[in-house]
Coordinates of C-alpha atoms and ligand atoms in Angstrom, one line a residue:
X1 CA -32.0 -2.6 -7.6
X2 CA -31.6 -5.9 -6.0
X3 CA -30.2 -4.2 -3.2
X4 CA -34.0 -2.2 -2.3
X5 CA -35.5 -5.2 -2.6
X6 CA -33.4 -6.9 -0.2
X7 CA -33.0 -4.1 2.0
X8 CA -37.2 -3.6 2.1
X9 CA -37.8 -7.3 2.3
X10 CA -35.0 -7.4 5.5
X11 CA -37.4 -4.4 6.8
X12 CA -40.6 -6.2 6.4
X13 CA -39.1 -8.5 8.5
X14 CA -39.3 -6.3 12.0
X15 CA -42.5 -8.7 13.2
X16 CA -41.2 -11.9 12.4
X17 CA -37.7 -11.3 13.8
X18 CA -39.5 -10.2 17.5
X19 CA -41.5 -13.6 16.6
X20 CA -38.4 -15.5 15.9
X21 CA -36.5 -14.1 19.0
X22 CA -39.3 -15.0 21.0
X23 CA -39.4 -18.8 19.7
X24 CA -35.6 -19.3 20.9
X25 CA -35.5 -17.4 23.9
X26 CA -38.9 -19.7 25.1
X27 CA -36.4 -22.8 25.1
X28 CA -33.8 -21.9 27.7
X29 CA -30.9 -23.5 26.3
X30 CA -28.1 -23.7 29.4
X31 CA -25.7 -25.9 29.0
X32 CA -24.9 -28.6 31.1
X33 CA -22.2 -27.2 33.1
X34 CA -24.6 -24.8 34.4
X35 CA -27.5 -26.8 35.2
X36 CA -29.2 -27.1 31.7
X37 CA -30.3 -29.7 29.4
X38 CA -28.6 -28.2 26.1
X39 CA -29.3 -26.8 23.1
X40 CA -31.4 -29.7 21.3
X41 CA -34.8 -29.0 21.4
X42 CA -33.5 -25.1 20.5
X43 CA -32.0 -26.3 17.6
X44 CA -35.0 -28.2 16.5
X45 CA -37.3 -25.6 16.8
X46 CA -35.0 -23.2 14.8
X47 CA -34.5 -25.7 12.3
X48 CA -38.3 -26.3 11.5
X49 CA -38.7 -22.7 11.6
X50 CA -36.3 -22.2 8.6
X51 CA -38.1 -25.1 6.7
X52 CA -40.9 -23.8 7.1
X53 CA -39.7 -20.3 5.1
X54 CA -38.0 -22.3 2.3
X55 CA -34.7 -22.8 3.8
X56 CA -34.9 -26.6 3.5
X57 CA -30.7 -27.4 3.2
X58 CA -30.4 -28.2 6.6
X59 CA -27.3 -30.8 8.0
X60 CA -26.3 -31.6 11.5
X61 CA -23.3 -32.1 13.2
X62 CA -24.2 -33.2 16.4
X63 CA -21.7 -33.9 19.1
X64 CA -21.9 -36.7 21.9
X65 CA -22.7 -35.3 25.3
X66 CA -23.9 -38.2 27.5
X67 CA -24.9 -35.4 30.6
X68 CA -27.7 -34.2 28.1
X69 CA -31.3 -36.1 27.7
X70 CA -30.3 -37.4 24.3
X71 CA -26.9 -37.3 24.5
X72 CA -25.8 -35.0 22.2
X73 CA -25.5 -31.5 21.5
X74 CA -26.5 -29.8 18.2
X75 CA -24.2 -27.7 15.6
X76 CA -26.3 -27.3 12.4
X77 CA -25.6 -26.2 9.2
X78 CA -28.1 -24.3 6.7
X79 CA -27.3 -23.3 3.3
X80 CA -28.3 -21.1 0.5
X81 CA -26.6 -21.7 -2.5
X82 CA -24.6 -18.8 -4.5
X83 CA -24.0 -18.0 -7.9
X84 CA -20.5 -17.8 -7.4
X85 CA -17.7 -19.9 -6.2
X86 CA -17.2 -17.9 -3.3
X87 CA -18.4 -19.1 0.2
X88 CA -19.4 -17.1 3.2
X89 CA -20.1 -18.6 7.1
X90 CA -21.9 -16.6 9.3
X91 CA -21.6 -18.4 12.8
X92 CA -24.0 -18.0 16.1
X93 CA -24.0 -20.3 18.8
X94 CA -27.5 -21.9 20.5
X95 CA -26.5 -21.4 23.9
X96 CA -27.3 -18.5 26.6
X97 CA -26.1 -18.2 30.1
X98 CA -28.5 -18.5 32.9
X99 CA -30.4 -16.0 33.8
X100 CA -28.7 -15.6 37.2
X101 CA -30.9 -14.0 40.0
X102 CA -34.3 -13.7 38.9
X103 CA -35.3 -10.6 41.3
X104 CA -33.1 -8.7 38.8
X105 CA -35.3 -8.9 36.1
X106 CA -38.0 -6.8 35.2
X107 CA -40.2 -9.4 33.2
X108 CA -40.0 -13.1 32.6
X109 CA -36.3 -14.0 30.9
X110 CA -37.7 -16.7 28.8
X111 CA -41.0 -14.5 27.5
X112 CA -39.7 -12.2 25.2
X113 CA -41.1 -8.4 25.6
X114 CA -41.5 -5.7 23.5
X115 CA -40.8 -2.2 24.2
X116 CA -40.0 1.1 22.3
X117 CA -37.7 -0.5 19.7
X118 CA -36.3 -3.1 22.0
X119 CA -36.9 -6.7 22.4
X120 CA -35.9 -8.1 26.6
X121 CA -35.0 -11.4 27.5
X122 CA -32.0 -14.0 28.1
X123 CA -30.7 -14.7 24.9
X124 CA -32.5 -12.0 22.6
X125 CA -29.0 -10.5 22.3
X126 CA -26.2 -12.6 22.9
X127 CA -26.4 -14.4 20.1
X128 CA -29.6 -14.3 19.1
X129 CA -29.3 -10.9 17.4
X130 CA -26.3 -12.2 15.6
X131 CA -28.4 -15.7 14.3
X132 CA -31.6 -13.6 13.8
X133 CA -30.0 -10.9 11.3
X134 CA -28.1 -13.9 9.8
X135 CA -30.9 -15.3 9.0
X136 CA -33.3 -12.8 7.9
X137 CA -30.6 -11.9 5.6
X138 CA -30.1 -15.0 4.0
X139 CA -34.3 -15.4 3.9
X140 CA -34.9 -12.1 2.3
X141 CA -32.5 -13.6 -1.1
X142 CA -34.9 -16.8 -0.9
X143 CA -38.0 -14.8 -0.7
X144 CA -36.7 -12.4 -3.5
X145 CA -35.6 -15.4 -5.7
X146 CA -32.3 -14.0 -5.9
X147 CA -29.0 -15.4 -5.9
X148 CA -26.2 -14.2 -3.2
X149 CA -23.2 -13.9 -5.3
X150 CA -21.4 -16.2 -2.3
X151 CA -23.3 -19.2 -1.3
X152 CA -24.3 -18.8 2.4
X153 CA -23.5 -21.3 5.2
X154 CA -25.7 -20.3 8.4
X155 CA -23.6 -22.3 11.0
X156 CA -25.6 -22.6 14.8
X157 CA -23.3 -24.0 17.1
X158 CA -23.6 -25.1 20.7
X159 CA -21.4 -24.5 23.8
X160 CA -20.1 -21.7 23.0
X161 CA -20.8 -20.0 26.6
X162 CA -18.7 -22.8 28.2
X163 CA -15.2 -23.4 26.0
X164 CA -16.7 -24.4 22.7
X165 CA -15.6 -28.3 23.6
X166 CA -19.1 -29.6 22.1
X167 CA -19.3 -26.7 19.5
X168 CA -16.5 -25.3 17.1
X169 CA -14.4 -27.3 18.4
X170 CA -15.8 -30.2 17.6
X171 CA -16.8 -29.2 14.3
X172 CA -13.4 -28.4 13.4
X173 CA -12.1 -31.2 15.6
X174 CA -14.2 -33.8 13.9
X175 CA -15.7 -32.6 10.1
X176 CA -13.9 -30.0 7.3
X177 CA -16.4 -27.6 6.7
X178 CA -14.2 -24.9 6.4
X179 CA -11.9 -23.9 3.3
X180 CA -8.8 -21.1 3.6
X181 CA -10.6 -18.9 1.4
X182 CA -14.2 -18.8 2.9
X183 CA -15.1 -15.8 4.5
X184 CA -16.0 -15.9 8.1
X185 CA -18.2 -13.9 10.3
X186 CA -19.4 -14.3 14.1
X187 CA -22.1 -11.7 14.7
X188 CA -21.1 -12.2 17.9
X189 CA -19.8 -9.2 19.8
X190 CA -19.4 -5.3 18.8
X191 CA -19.7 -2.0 20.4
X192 CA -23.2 0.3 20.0
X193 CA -21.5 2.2 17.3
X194 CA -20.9 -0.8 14.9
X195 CA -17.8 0.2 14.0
X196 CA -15.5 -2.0 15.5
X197 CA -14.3 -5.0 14.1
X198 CA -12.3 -7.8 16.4
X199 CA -9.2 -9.5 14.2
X200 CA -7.0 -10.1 17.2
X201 CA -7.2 -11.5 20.6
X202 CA -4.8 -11.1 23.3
X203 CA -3.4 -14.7 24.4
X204 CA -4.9 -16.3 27.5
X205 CA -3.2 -17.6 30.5
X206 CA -5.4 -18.6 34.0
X207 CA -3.5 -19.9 36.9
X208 CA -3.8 -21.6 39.8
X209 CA -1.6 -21.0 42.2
X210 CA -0.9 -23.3 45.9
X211 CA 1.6 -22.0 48.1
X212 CA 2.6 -24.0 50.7
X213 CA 4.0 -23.3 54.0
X214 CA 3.6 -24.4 57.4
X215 CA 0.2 -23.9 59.7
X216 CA 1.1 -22.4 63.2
X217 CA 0.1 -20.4 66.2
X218 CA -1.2 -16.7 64.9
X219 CA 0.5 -15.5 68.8
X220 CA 3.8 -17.2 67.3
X221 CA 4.6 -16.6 63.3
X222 CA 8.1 -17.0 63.6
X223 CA 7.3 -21.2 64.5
X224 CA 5.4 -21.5 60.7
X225 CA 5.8 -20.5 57.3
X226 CA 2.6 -18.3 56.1
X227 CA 1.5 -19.1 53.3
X228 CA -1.1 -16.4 52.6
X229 CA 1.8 -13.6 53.1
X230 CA 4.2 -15.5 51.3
X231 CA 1.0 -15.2 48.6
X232 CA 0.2 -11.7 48.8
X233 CA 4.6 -10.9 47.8
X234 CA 3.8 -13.4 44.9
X235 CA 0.9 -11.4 43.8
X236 CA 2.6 -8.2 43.8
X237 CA 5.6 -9.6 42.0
X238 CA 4.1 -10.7 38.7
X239 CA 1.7 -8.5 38.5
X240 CA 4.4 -6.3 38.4
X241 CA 5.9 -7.8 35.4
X242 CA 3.4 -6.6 33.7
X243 CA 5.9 -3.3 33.6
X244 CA 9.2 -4.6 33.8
X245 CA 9.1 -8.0 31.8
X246 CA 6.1 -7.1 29.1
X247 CA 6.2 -3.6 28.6
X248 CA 5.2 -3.6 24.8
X249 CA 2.0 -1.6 23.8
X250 CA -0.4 -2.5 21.0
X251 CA -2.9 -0.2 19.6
X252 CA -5.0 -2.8 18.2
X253 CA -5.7 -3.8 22.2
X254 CA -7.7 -2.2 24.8
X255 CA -6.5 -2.0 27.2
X256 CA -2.5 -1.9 25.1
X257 CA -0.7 -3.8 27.6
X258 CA -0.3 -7.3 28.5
X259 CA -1.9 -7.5 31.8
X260 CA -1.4 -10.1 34.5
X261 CA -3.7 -9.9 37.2
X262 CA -4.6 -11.6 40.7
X263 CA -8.1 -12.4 40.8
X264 CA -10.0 -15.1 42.7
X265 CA -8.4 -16.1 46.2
X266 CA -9.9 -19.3 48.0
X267 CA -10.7 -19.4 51.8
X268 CA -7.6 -20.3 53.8
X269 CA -8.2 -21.2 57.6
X270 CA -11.3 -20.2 58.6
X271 CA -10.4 -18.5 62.2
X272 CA -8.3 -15.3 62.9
X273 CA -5.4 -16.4 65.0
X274 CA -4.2 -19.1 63.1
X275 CA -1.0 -18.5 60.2
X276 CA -2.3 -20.4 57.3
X277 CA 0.0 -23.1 55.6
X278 CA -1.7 -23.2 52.2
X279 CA -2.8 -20.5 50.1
X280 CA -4.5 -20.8 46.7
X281 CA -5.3 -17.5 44.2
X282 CA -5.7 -17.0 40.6
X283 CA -4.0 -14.8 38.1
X284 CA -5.8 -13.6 34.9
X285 CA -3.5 -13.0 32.2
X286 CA -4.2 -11.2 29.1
X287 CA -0.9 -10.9 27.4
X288 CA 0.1 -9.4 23.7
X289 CA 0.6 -11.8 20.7
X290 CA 4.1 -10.9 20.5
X291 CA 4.7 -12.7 24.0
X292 CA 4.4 -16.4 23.7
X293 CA 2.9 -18.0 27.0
X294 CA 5.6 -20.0 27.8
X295 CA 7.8 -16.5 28.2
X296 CA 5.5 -15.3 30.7
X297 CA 5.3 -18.9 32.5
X298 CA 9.3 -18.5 32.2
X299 CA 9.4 -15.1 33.8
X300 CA 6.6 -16.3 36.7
X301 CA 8.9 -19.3 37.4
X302 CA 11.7 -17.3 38.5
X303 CA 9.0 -15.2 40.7
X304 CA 8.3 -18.3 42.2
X305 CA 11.8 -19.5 43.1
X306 CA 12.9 -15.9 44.5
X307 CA 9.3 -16.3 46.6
X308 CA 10.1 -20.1 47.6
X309 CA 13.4 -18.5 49.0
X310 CA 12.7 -15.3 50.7
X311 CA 9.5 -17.2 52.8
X312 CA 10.7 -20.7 53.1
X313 CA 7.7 -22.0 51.1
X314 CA 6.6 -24.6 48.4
X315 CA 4.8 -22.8 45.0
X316 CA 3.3 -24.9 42.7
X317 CA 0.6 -23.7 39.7
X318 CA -2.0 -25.5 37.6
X319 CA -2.9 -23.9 34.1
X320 CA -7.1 -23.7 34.3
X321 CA -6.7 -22.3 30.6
X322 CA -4.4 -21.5 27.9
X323 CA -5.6 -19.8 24.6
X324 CA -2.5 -18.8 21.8
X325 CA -4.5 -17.1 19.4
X326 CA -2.7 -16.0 15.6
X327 CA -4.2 -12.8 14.4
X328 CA -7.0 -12.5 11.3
X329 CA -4.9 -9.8 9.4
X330 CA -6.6 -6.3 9.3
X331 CA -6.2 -6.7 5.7
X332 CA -7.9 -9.5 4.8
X333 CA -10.3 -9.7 2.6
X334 CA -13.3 -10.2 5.0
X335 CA -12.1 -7.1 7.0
X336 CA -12.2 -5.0 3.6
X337 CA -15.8 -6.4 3.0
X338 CA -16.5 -5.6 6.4
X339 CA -16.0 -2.3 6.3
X340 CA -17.6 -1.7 3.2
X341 CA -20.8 -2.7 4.1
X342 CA -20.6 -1.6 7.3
X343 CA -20.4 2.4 6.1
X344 CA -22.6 1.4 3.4
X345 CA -25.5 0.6 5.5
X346 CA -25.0 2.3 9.0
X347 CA -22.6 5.2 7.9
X348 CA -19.5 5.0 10.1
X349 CA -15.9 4.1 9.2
X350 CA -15.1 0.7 11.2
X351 CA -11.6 -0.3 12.5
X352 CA -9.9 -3.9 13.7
X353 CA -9.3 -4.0 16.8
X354 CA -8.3 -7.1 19.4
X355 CA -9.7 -7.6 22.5
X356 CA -8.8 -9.5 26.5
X357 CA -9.2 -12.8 24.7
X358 CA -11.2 -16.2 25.4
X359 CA -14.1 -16.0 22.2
X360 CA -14.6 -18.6 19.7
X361 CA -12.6 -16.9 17.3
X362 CA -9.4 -18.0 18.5
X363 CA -10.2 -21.5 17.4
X364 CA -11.0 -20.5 13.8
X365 CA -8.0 -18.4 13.4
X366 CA -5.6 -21.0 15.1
X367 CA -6.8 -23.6 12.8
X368 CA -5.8 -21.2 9.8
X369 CA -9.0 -19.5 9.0
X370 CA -9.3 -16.1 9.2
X371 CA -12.7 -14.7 11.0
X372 CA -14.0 -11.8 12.0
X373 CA -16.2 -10.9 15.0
X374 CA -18.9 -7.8 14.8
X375 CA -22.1 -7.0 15.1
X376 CA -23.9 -3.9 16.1
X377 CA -24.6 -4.5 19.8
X378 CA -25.6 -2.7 23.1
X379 CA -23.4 -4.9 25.6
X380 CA -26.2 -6.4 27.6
X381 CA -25.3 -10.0 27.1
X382 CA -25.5 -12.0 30.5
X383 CA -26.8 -9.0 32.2
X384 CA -30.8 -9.0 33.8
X385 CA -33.1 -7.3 31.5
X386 CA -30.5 -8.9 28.5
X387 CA -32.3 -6.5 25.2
X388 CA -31.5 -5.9 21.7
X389 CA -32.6 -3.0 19.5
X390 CA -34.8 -4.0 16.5
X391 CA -33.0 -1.3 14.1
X392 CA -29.7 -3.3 14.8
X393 CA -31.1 -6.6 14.0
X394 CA -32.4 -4.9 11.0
X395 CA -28.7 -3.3 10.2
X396 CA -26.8 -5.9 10.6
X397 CA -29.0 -8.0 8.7
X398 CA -28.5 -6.0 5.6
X399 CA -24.8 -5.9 6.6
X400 CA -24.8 -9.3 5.9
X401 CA -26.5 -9.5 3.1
X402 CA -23.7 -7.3 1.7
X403 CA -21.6 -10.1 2.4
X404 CA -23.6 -12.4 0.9
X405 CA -22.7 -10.6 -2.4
X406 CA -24.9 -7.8 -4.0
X407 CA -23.9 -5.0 -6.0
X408 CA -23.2 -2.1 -4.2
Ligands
ZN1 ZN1 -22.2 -14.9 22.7

């Protein structure tokens, strides 16, 4: 019973979530790293749109950013208040990525369009899906006058496009919002058919890596030290340990490996016949739980020394990121929920899975709280012509309100 009238007031919704979408995606809101002013205004504007609909419990948590006008960055709070003790958090962050070259796109990123079931524009998916079905969830229990059986924390959060350093972080950094037992949900990645459910993430190493060596006549090698092929063995060497040092598999993971992979490569000397004396590339490392970091910095130490040997060079790294992330267990009770609610409302049997690594999850689940990340989503996030599908902002709406405790 309550759930039709939840479920028909979530679908009498389809206007005003295309009117929401097209409120937050008119306030482009880049961070500062990438040119932007933040997610303030964004934040208001959501904010008065919720009190404006009844949802008047509204607390922020803002966190100091002196590059912003302002100087600070919004994470925001809205609750609806359950019947029971229980507590659940559904999380969305405020900012988008630019919207990159502009050619790409079809119509006007921060306009939103309409068009056969689908809504365009930066934003509209990533995460604006995941913060509009969160919220026309918890706005179709106020409109209905009924109690979720948990009470519901809407939690919008900034920065989460750029390392989370002015969002969760500082949230969990700086306030305790969060208990053990809450249950925790970032509508915040998925696959088209819904039924994927991330727990795990592999753990994240980036390197920078400098070889040295010495700069010398291209007509006369043998008088330097070069540096670049010196680089190129060390590439090949622990990408390779991929097999021999780390050769567990995972089902959980795709891909099931830990992989360690070369990527960007800077400019060395900028003419042909000249052996370069520094190098500097990039590995990428996605590597299974069961390896700590430090083992694969352990095994790419001994790379280096047999490099520094063979070529008569200097290696030295920089860590641009590290990310140890523990595992939500596939049994925990949000996962269970999950799943319910997920067959429930779209019909398929969902499964935990882990993914490369680097989302916001990692830095609920290493401060002890298990979270899950889903949603029912296209993959378009970041891309030109960024869309999302009404019917899934409709789904995972009543998904959520599922969570929120009815009786089904
Ligand atoms: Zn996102």
């Amino acid at each position: 019973m309550n759930r039709e009238r939840i479920f028909s007031e979530i679908e009498k919704s389809r206007g005003e979530m295309v009117e929401l979408e097209s409120l937050l995606s008119s306030i482009p809101a880049i961070s500062p790293d990438s040119g932007g002013t933040g997610e303030w205004d964004k934040a208001l504007a959501l904010e008065s749109w919720l009190i404006g609909r009844g949802i008047t419990d509204i607390v922020w948590y803002p966190c100091p950013d002196p590059r912003v006008p302002g100087g600070k960055r919004p994470n925001l709070v809205a609750t609806l208040p359950g019947a029971g003790e229980g507590r659940l958090w559904l999380m969305s962050h405020l900012d988008v990525v630019p919207p990159g070259e502009m050619s790409l796109w079809k119509t006007d990123p921060f306009k939103v369009v309409e068009s056969e079931g689908r809504i365009y524009g930066r934003g509209v998916e990533d995460d604006q899906q995941g913060l509009s079905s969160s919220v026309f969830a918890a706005l179709a229990f106020h409109r209905c006058g009924i109690k979720p059986a948990r009470t519901v924390k809407l939690l919008f959060v900034a920065d989460e496009e750029m390392g989370s350093d002015y969002g969760v972080q500082y949230v969990l950094r700086e306030h305790s919002l969060f208990r053990p037992d809450d249950l925790i949900l970032i509508p915040d990645s998925g696959c088209s058919a819904g039924n994927e459910i991330e727990v795990a993430e592999k753990n994240l190493l980036w390197l920078k890596i400098t070889t040295k060596g010495k700069q010398c006549h291209g007509s006369v090698p043998d008088e330097g030290r070069n540096a670049f092929l010196a680089a190129c063995d060390l590439a090949l060497r622990l990408h390779g340990l991929e097999k021999s040092a780390f050769p567990a598999r995972d089902g959980l993971f795709l891909p099931d490996r830990t992989t360690l992979s070369p990527t960007k490569k800077e400019a060395n000397v900028p003419n042909v016949n000249t052996i370069p004396g520094e190098d500097v590339f990039y590995m990428d490392c996605r590597i299974l739980p069961e390896y700590p970091v430090d083992s694969v910095l352990a095994e790419f130490s001994k790379a280096f020394r047999a490099v520094e040997e063979e070529h008569g060079v200097k290696i030295g790294y920089e860590i641009e990121q590290r990310v140890e992330s523990r595992a939500t267990s596939p049994r925990a009770p949000v996962v269970t929920l999950l799943c319910e609610a997920i067959e429930s409302v779209y019909g398929v049997k969902a499964k935990p899975i882990g993914i490369g690594g680097g989302t916001v999850g990692a830095f609920l689940r290493n401060a002890g709280f298990d979270c899950v990340v889903w949603g029912k989503l296209d993959e378009t996030a970041h891309q030109p012509n960024e869309s999302a599908s009404l019917d899934n902002i409709i789904g995972d709406s009543k998904v959520m309100a599922l969570l929120m405790g009815l009786e089904y």
